[in-house]
Amino acid sequence: MKSQELQKIAVGIATMYGVYWIYSLFIQSTLGLTGLLKSIIGMLILYGLGLFIFVTMIRPISNSKINNETMSVKTILMCFILQFSALLVHFITANIFSKITGSELEGSSLETLTPYMLFILLIFNPIIEEFVFRKLFALKLLKHGEIFYILSSSFCFAIVHGVSLGIPSIIYTFLLGLIWSYIYVKTGNFILIILMHSLSNFFGSVLPQYLLSLSLEVAGIYVVLAAILGLVGFVLLFINRRKIILDNKNRVLDINIFKEIISNKGIIFYIGITVFMMIVKKFMVG
């Protein structure tokens, strides 16, 4: 039952994003519209048609009970700092990947910080993505175990970002997914994970670009401070590792559950579609 339900969810999410990728890679460029209109149409296809298909496919799966408890301010603060740890890992892996491949680091340009993009990064995407990958995934998978849900949600959330943001972002978004899924497992607080997601986009994308537009030196200082916070996050995680209880056991991850997830037929299909679209995008965009 668990395998079949994950398979259905994985195929559903692949279909949801597949519809959008077909539009963005093959149809969007043929439309004689402004970039903003093309983007809006893309959002309507992804979160209108695509999300409708996904929700319809997973509706027969029975729902799980979601916890509704309070998380201490100390734990919330640690989770916030751990987002900088994920950012530090991303900075390191992205630079290594760039050196190995000889390609430039993928990222948003300064010109993208328009009111529309700020709305997408700080409000729209945090709400919609947390609804899909955290809330809906929990609703359907949490009954199979906290770790099973956290790893499934985080993995699916990460893989899909490979098409839009590149390979290095997969590790980054996987780590962020672990943090937000953990918060949702322990609190059931949808508003809190939206806020954490929005803050992550602000400190990881919006603020660095804004500071870079002011001064390279100022941006450099921010990078150093963010790296220090990232190291602090790792230290705090190590110190508090025994306080992390999942499935009534003191453990953070389970390699056997992870193997079970990535060997699922639906997940394999999802990975295949994503990798195919990444290759197509590479050849089309260059």
mmCIF file of C-alpha atoms in Angstrom:
data_model
loop_
_atom_site.group_PDB
_atom_site.id
_atom_site.type_symbol
_atom_site.label_atom_id
_atom_site.label_comp_id
_atom_site.label_asym_id
_atom_site.label_seq_id
_atom_site.Cartn_x
_atom_site.Cartn_y
_atom_site.Cartn_z
ATOM 1 C CA MET A 1 0.000 0.000 0.000
ATOM 2 C CA LYS A 2 2.759 2.459 0.961
ATOM 3 C CA SER A 3 4.702 1.786 -2.238
ATOM 4 C CA GLN A 4 1.609 2.092 -4.418
ATOM 5 C CA GLU A 5 0.571 5.390 -2.826
ATOM 6 C CA LEU A 6 4.044 6.906 -3.226
ATOM 7 C CA GLN A 7 4.082 5.688 -6.816
ATOM 8 C CA LYS A 8 0.788 7.416 -7.538
ATOM 9 C CA ILE A 9 1.967 10.644 -5.892
ATOM 10 C CA ALA A 10 5.286 10.615 -7.778
ATOM 11 C CA VAL A 11 3.602 10.047 -11.134
ATOM 12 C CA GLY A 12 1.115 12.784 -10.263
ATOM 13 C CA ILE A 13 3.792 15.356 -9.429
ATOM 14 C CA ALA A 14 5.746 14.369 -12.564
ATOM 15 C CA THR A 15 2.621 14.945 -14.633
ATOM 16 C CA MET A 16 1.948 18.274 -12.935
ATOM 17 C CA TYR A 17 5.393 19.632 -13.736
ATOM 18 C CA GLY A 18 5.619 17.789 -17.048
ATOM 19 C CA VAL A 19 2.696 19.809 -18.390
ATOM 20 C CA TYR A 20 4.468 23.009 -17.362
ATOM 21 C CA TRP A 21 7.830 21.938 -18.804
ATOM 22 C CA ILE A 22 6.239 21.174 -22.160
ATOM 23 C CA TYR A 23 4.865 24.715 -22.206
ATOM 24 C CA SER A 24 8.034 26.445 -20.995
ATOM 25 C CA LEU A 25 10.459 24.546 -23.240
ATOM 26 C CA PHE A 26 8.455 24.006 -26.425
ATOM 27 C CA ILE A 27 5.517 26.431 -26.573
ATOM 28 C CA GLN A 28 6.403 29.583 -24.635
ATOM 29 C CA SER A 29 8.984 30.869 -27.117
ATOM 30 C CA THR A 30 6.501 30.648 -29.988
ATOM 31 C CA LEU A 31 4.023 33.025 -28.356
ATOM 32 C CA GLY A 32 4.121 36.637 -29.468
ATOM 33 C CA LEU A 33 3.608 37.953 -25.944
ATOM 34 C CA THR A 34 5.629 39.887 -23.390
ATOM 35 C CA GLY A 35 7.836 37.993 -20.961
ATOM 36 C CA LEU A 36 5.509 38.826 -18.081
ATOM 37 C CA LEU A 37 2.448 37.432 -19.862
ATOM 38 C CA LYS A 38 4.344 34.282 -20.821
ATOM 39 C CA SER A 39 5.337 33.814 -17.196
ATOM 40 C CA ILE A 40 1.791 34.341 -15.943
ATOM 41 C CA ILE A 41 0.463 31.799 -18.447
ATOM 42 C CA GLY A 42 3.128 29.383 -17.241
ATOM 43 C CA MET A 43 2.029 29.828 -13.631
ATOM 44 C CA LEU A 44 -1.597 29.227 -14.641
ATOM 45 C CA ILE A 45 -0.629 26.033 -16.452
ATOM 46 C CA LEU A 46 1.515 24.745 -13.580
ATOM 47 C CA TYR A 47 -0.654 25.699 -10.626
ATOM 48 C CA GLY A 48 -3.960 25.622 -12.455
ATOM 49 C CA LEU A 49 -4.051 22.702 -14.894
ATOM 50 C CA GLY A 50 -1.032 20.861 -13.465
ATOM 51 C CA LEU A 51 -2.094 21.107 -9.841
ATOM 52 C CA PHE A 52 -5.646 20.090 -10.740
ATOM 53 C CA ILE A 53 -4.320 16.932 -12.409
ATOM 54 C CA PHE A 54 -2.099 16.157 -9.415
ATOM 55 C CA VAL A 55 -4.856 16.634 -6.835
ATOM 56 C CA THR A 56 -7.239 14.531 -8.919
ATOM 57 C CA MET A 57 -4.720 11.678 -9.161
ATOM 58 C CA ILE A 58 -3.991 11.544 -5.411
ATOM 59 C CA ARG A 59 -7.561 12.140 -4.174
ATOM 60 C CA PRO A 60 -8.335 8.367 -3.764
ATOM 61 C CA ILE A 61 -5.428 7.993 -1.319
ATOM 62 C CA SER A 62 -6.622 8.015 2.291
ATOM 63 C CA ASN A 63 -5.635 11.008 4.422
ATOM 64 C CA SER A 64 -3.234 11.098 7.355
ATOM 65 C CA LYS A 65 -3.647 12.787 10.706
ATOM 66 C CA ILE A 66 -1.536 15.961 10.967
ATOM 67 C CA ASN A 67 -0.104 17.042 14.333
ATOM 68 C CA ASN A 68 -1.122 20.412 15.701
ATOM 69 C CA GLU A 69 1.444 21.196 18.379
ATOM 70 C CA THR A 70 3.597 24.141 19.403
ATOM 71 C CA MET A 71 7.311 24.290 18.618
ATOM 72 C CA SER A 72 9.613 26.201 20.976
ATOM 73 C CA VAL A 73 11.058 29.502 19.831
ATOM 74 C CA LYS A 74 14.525 28.031 20.342
ATOM 75 C CA THR A 75 13.829 25.179 17.920
ATOM 76 C CA ILE A 76 12.276 27.511 15.350
ATOM 77 C CA LEU A 77 15.329 29.763 15.573
ATOM 78 C CA MET A 78 17.636 26.780 15.075
ATOM 79 C CA CYS A 79 15.654 25.732 11.998
ATOM 80 C CA PHE A 80 15.966 29.280 10.657
ATOM 81 C CA ILE A 81 19.742 29.251 11.167
ATOM 82 C CA LEU A 82 19.962 25.818 9.540
ATOM 83 C CA GLN A 83 18.642 27.428 6.368
ATOM 84 C CA PHE A 84 21.957 29.292 6.229
ATOM 85 C CA SER A 85 23.712 25.949 6.669
ATOM 86 C CA ALA A 86 21.880 24.726 3.570
ATOM 87 C CA LEU A 87 22.885 27.943 1.799
ATOM 88 C CA LEU A 88 26.528 27.354 2.745
ATOM 89 C CA VAL A 89 26.385 23.821 1.349
ATOM 90 C CA HIS A 90 24.824 25.199 -1.830
ATOM 91 C CA PHE A 91 27.553 27.809 -2.233
ATOM 92 C CA ILE A 92 30.274 25.163 -1.857
ATOM 93 C CA THR A 93 28.673 22.537 -4.111
ATOM 94 C CA ALA A 94 27.733 25.087 -6.773
ATOM 95 C CA ASN A 95 31.310 26.364 -6.943
ATOM 96 C CA ILE A 96 32.714 22.822 -7.113
ATOM 97 C CA PHE A 97 30.240 21.942 -9.867
ATOM 98 C CA SER A 98 31.173 25.122 -11.739
ATOM 99 C CA LYS A 99 34.886 24.294 -11.535
ATOM 100 C CA ILE A 100 34.351 20.716 -12.705
ATOM 101 C CA THR A 101 32.071 21.566 -15.633
ATOM 102 C CA GLY A 102 33.643 24.905 -16.524
ATOM 103 C CA SER A 103 30.191 26.494 -16.567
ATOM 104 C CA GLU A 104 29.005 29.664 -14.889
ATOM 105 C CA LEU A 105 27.055 29.487 -11.654
ATOM 106 C CA GLU A 106 23.337 29.380 -12.308
ATOM 107 C CA GLY A 107 21.306 32.064 -10.625
ATOM 108 C CA SER A 108 18.908 34.916 -11.097
ATOM 109 C CA SER A 109 20.211 38.113 -12.613
ATOM 110 C CA LEU A 110 19.728 41.487 -11.012
ATOM 111 C CA GLU A 111 17.126 42.373 -13.614
ATOM 112 C CA THR A 112 14.789 39.701 -12.252
ATOM 113 C CA LEU A 113 14.155 41.628 -9.018
ATOM 114 C CA THR A 114 11.004 43.220 -10.349
ATOM 115 C CA PRO A 115 7.858 43.622 -8.227
ATOM 116 C CA TYR A 116 6.435 40.591 -10.025
ATOM 117 C CA MET A 117 9.458 38.419 -9.216
ATOM 118 C CA LEU A 118 9.495 39.624 -5.606
ATOM 119 C CA PHE A 119 5.854 38.593 -5.338
ATOM 120 C CA ILE A 120 6.669 35.172 -6.832
ATOM 121 C CA LEU A 121 9.729 34.583 -4.631
ATOM 122 C CA LEU A 122 8.431 35.915 -1.337
ATOM 123 C CA ILE A 123 4.699 35.202 -1.433
ATOM 124 C CA PHE A 124 3.360 33.074 -4.273
ATOM 125 C CA ASN A 125 5.950 30.288 -4.483
ATOM 126 C CA PRO A 126 6.257 29.809 -0.699
ATOM 127 C CA ILE A 127 2.483 29.395 -0.403
ATOM 128 C CA ILE A 128 1.955 27.131 -3.411
ATOM 129 C CA GLU A 129 5.081 24.989 -3.063
ATOM 130 C CA GLU A 130 4.514 24.405 0.641
ATOM 131 C CA PHE A 131 0.898 23.506 -0.088
ATOM 132 C CA VAL A 132 1.972 20.918 -2.657
ATOM 133 C CA PHE A 133 5.174 19.424 -1.232
ATOM 134 C CA ARG A 134 4.554 19.786 2.471
ATOM 135 C CA LYS A 135 0.798 19.894 3.113
ATOM 136 C CA LEU A 136 -0.487 17.549 0.391
ATOM 137 C CA PHE A 137 2.428 15.128 0.756
ATOM 138 C CA ALA A 138 1.875 15.008 4.530
ATOM 139 C CA LEU A 139 -1.844 14.531 4.073
ATOM 140 C CA LYS A 140 -1.235 11.427 1.977
ATOM 141 C CA LEU A 141 2.059 9.985 3.280
ATOM 142 C CA LEU A 142 2.484 10.879 6.960
ATOM 143 C CA LYS A 143 0.483 7.826 8.023
ATOM 144 C CA HIS A 144 3.386 5.716 6.746
ATOM 145 C CA GLY A 145 5.874 7.323 9.133
ATOM 146 C CA GLU A 146 7.462 10.686 9.791
ATOM 147 C CA ILE A 147 10.788 9.849 8.164
ATOM 148 C CA PHE A 148 9.102 8.295 5.125
ATOM 149 C CA TYR A 149 7.107 11.502 4.630
ATOM 150 C CA ILE A 150 10.040 13.854 5.289
ATOM 151 C CA LEU A 151 12.345 12.066 2.840
ATOM 152 C CA SER A 152 9.652 11.643 0.163
ATOM 153 C CA SER A 153 8.588 15.286 0.386
ATOM 154 C CA SER A 154 12.148 16.623 0.443
ATOM 155 C CA PHE A 155 13.366 14.408 -2.400
ATOM 156 C CA CYS A 156 10.473 15.244 -4.723
ATOM 157 C CA PHE A 157 10.789 18.935 -3.854
ATOM 158 C CA ALA A 158 14.517 18.886 -4.621
ATOM 159 C CA ILE A 159 14.489 16.932 -7.876
ATOM 160 C CA VAL A 160 12.021 19.260 -9.559
ATOM 161 C CA HIS A 161 14.326 22.246 -8.955
ATOM 162 C CA GLY A 162 17.005 20.633 -11.110
ATOM 163 C CA VAL A 163 15.183 21.796 -14.237
ATOM 164 C CA SER A 164 14.685 25.410 -13.190
ATOM 165 C CA LEU A 165 17.819 26.043 -11.102
ATOM 166 C CA GLY A 166 20.367 23.426 -12.121
ATOM 167 C CA ILE A 167 21.971 20.355 -10.552
ATOM 168 C CA PRO A 168 23.661 22.081 -7.545
ATOM 169 C CA SER A 169 20.277 23.380 -6.379
ATOM 170 C CA ILE A 170 19.032 19.822 -5.877
ATOM 171 C CA ILE A 171 21.150 19.326 -2.756
ATOM 172 C CA TYR A 172 20.254 22.800 -1.476
ATOM 173 C CA THR A 173 16.510 22.367 -1.876
ATOM 174 C CA PHE A 174 16.693 18.846 -0.441
ATOM 175 C CA LEU A 175 18.227 20.214 2.762
ATOM 176 C CA LEU A 176 15.638 22.996 2.933
ATOM 177 C CA GLY A 177 12.904 20.425 2.350
ATOM 178 C CA LEU A 178 14.163 18.394 5.313
ATOM 179 C CA ILE A 179 13.937 21.457 7.568
ATOM 180 C CA TRP A 180 10.456 22.512 6.471
ATOM 181 C CA SER A 181 9.064 18.969 6.452
ATOM 182 C CA TYR A 182 10.379 18.444 9.980
ATOM 183 C CA ILE A 183 8.689 21.650 11.155
ATOM 184 C CA TYR A 184 5.401 20.620 9.567
ATOM 185 C CA VAL A 185 5.600 17.109 11.058
ATOM 186 C CA LYS A 186 6.085 18.524 14.545
ATOM 187 C CA THR A 187 3.631 21.444 14.376
ATOM 188 C CA GLY A 188 1.200 21.077 11.484
ATOM 189 C CA ASN A 189 1.621 24.856 11.209
ATOM 190 C CA PHE A 190 1.212 25.716 7.527
ATOM 191 C CA ILE A 191 1.777 29.449 8.076
ATOM 192 C CA LEU A 192 5.100 28.784 9.809
ATOM 193 C CA ILE A 193 6.593 26.785 6.936
ATOM 194 C CA ILE A 194 5.401 29.399 4.432
ATOM 195 C CA LEU A 195 7.196 32.038 6.499
ATOM 196 C CA MET A 196 10.377 29.946 6.700
ATOM 197 C CA HIS A 197 10.281 29.359 2.929
ATOM 198 C CA SER A 198 9.786 33.071 2.260
ATOM 199 C CA LEU A 199 12.648 34.013 4.587
ATOM 200 C CA SER A 200 14.878 31.470 2.867
ATOM 201 C CA ASN A 201 14.142 33.024 -0.535
ATOM 202 C CA PHE A 202 14.746 36.496 0.885
ATOM 203 C CA PHE A 203 18.096 35.752 2.543
ATOM 204 C CA GLY A 204 19.219 33.284 -0.123
ATOM 205 C CA SER A 205 18.240 35.170 -3.265
ATOM 206 C CA VAL A 206 16.641 38.596 -2.912
ATOM 207 C CA LEU A 207 18.951 40.185 -0.342
ATOM 208 C CA PRO A 208 22.216 38.985 -1.939
ATOM 209 C CA GLN A 209 21.142 40.365 -5.318
ATOM 210 C CA TYR A 210 20.124 43.675 -3.794
ATOM 211 C CA LEU A 211 23.419 44.015 -1.900
ATOM 212 C CA LEU A 212 25.345 43.095 -5.048
ATOM 213 C CA SER A 213 23.610 45.939 -6.857
ATOM 214 C CA LEU A 214 24.878 48.307 -4.158
ATOM 215 C CA SER A 215 28.457 47.131 -3.797
ATOM 216 C CA LEU A 216 30.532 44.029 -4.388
ATOM 217 C CA GLU A 217 32.221 44.597 -1.016
ATOM 218 C CA VAL A 218 28.916 44.784 0.850
ATOM 219 C CA ALA A 219 27.722 41.610 -0.872
ATOM 220 C CA GLY A 220 30.994 39.929 0.098
ATOM 221 C CA ILE A 221 30.520 40.861 3.759
ATOM 222 C CA TYR A 222 27.020 39.376 3.655
ATOM 223 C CA VAL A 223 28.362 36.127 2.176
ATOM 224 C CA VAL A 224 30.874 35.848 5.034
ATOM 225 C CA LEU A 225 28.216 36.534 7.674
ATOM 226 C CA ALA A 226 25.839 34.024 6.055
ATOM 227 C CA ALA A 227 28.628 31.421 6.004
ATOM 228 C CA ILE A 228 29.305 32.007 9.709
ATOM 229 C CA LEU A 229 25.607 31.528 10.474
ATOM 230 C CA GLY A 230 25.695 28.356 8.401
ATOM 231 C CA LEU A 231 28.562 26.972 10.472
ATOM 232 C CA VAL A 232 26.712 27.924 13.665
ATOM 233 C CA GLY A 233 23.729 25.966 12.355
ATOM 234 C CA PHE A 234 25.819 22.816 11.906
ATOM 235 C CA VAL A 235 27.218 23.175 15.421
ATOM 236 C CA LEU A 236 23.724 23.613 16.887
ATOM 237 C CA LEU A 237 22.486 20.581 14.957
ATOM 238 C CA PHE A 238 25.322 18.453 16.313
ATOM 239 C CA ILE A 239 24.725 19.624 19.884
ATOM 240 C CA ASN A 240 20.967 19.034 19.704
ATOM 241 C CA ARG A 241 21.018 15.896 17.526
ATOM 242 C CA ARG A 242 19.790 13.656 20.361
ATOM 243 C CA LYS A 243 16.711 15.824 20.801
ATOM 244 C CA ILE A 244 15.473 15.037 17.300
ATOM 245 C CA ILE A 245 12.811 12.359 17.660
ATOM 246 C CA LEU A 246 11.156 10.916 14.564
ATOM 247 C CA ASP A 247 8.871 7.893 14.537
ATOM 248 C CA ASN A 248 9.407 7.757 18.330
ATOM 249 C CA LYS A 249 13.136 7.140 17.863
ATOM 250 C CA ASN A 250 16.229 9.327 18.166
ATOM 251 C CA ARG A 251 17.227 9.515 14.520
ATOM 252 C CA VAL A 252 17.430 12.101 11.772
ATOM 253 C CA LEU A 253 17.447 9.965 8.634
ATOM 254 C CA ASP A 254 17.114 6.304 7.725
ATOM 255 C CA ILE A 255 19.131 5.012 4.767
ATOM 256 C CA ASN A 256 16.853 1.992 4.312
ATOM 257 C CA ILE A 257 13.775 4.185 4.000
ATOM 258 C CA PHE A 258 15.646 6.423 1.550
ATOM 259 C CA LYS A 259 16.567 3.381 -0.553
ATOM 260 C CA GLU A 260 12.927 2.300 -0.465
ATOM 261 C CA ILE A 261 11.871 5.711 -1.770
ATOM 262 C CA ILE A 262 14.372 6.090 -4.621
ATOM 263 C CA SER A 263 13.716 2.519 -5.810
ATOM 264 C CA ASN A 264 9.967 3.168 -6.068
ATOM 265 C CA LYS A 265 8.726 2.848 -9.651
ATOM 266 C CA GLY A 266 6.896 6.157 -9.505
ATOM 267 C CA ILE A 267 9.964 7.957 -8.147
ATOM 268 C CA ILE A 268 12.137 6.403 -10.879
ATOM 269 C CA PHE A 269 9.641 7.664 -13.467
ATOM 270 C CA TYR A 270 9.680 11.106 -11.829
ATOM 271 C CA ILE A 271 13.489 11.207 -11.882
ATOM 272 C CA GLY A 272 13.530 10.060 -15.506
ATOM 273 C CA ILE A 273 11.140 12.773 -16.656
ATOM 274 C CA THR A 274 13.080 15.417 -14.730
ATOM 275 C CA VAL A 275 16.490 14.347 -16.074
ATOM 276 C CA PHE A 276 15.084 14.226 -19.609
ATOM 277 C CA MET A 277 13.755 17.786 -19.276
ATOM 278 C CA MET A 278 17.088 18.959 -17.824
ATOM 279 C CA ILE A 279 18.895 17.539 -20.862
ATOM 280 C CA VAL A 280 16.374 19.061 -23.277
ATOM 281 C CA LYS A 281 16.714 22.450 -21.571
ATOM 282 C CA LYS A 282 20.513 22.218 -21.734
ATOM 283 C CA PHE A 283 20.484 21.602 -25.479
ATOM 284 C CA MET A 284 17.804 24.218 -26.174
ATOM 285 C CA VAL A 285 19.187 26.995 -23.995
ATOM 286 C CA GLY A 286 22.866 26.054 -24.258
#
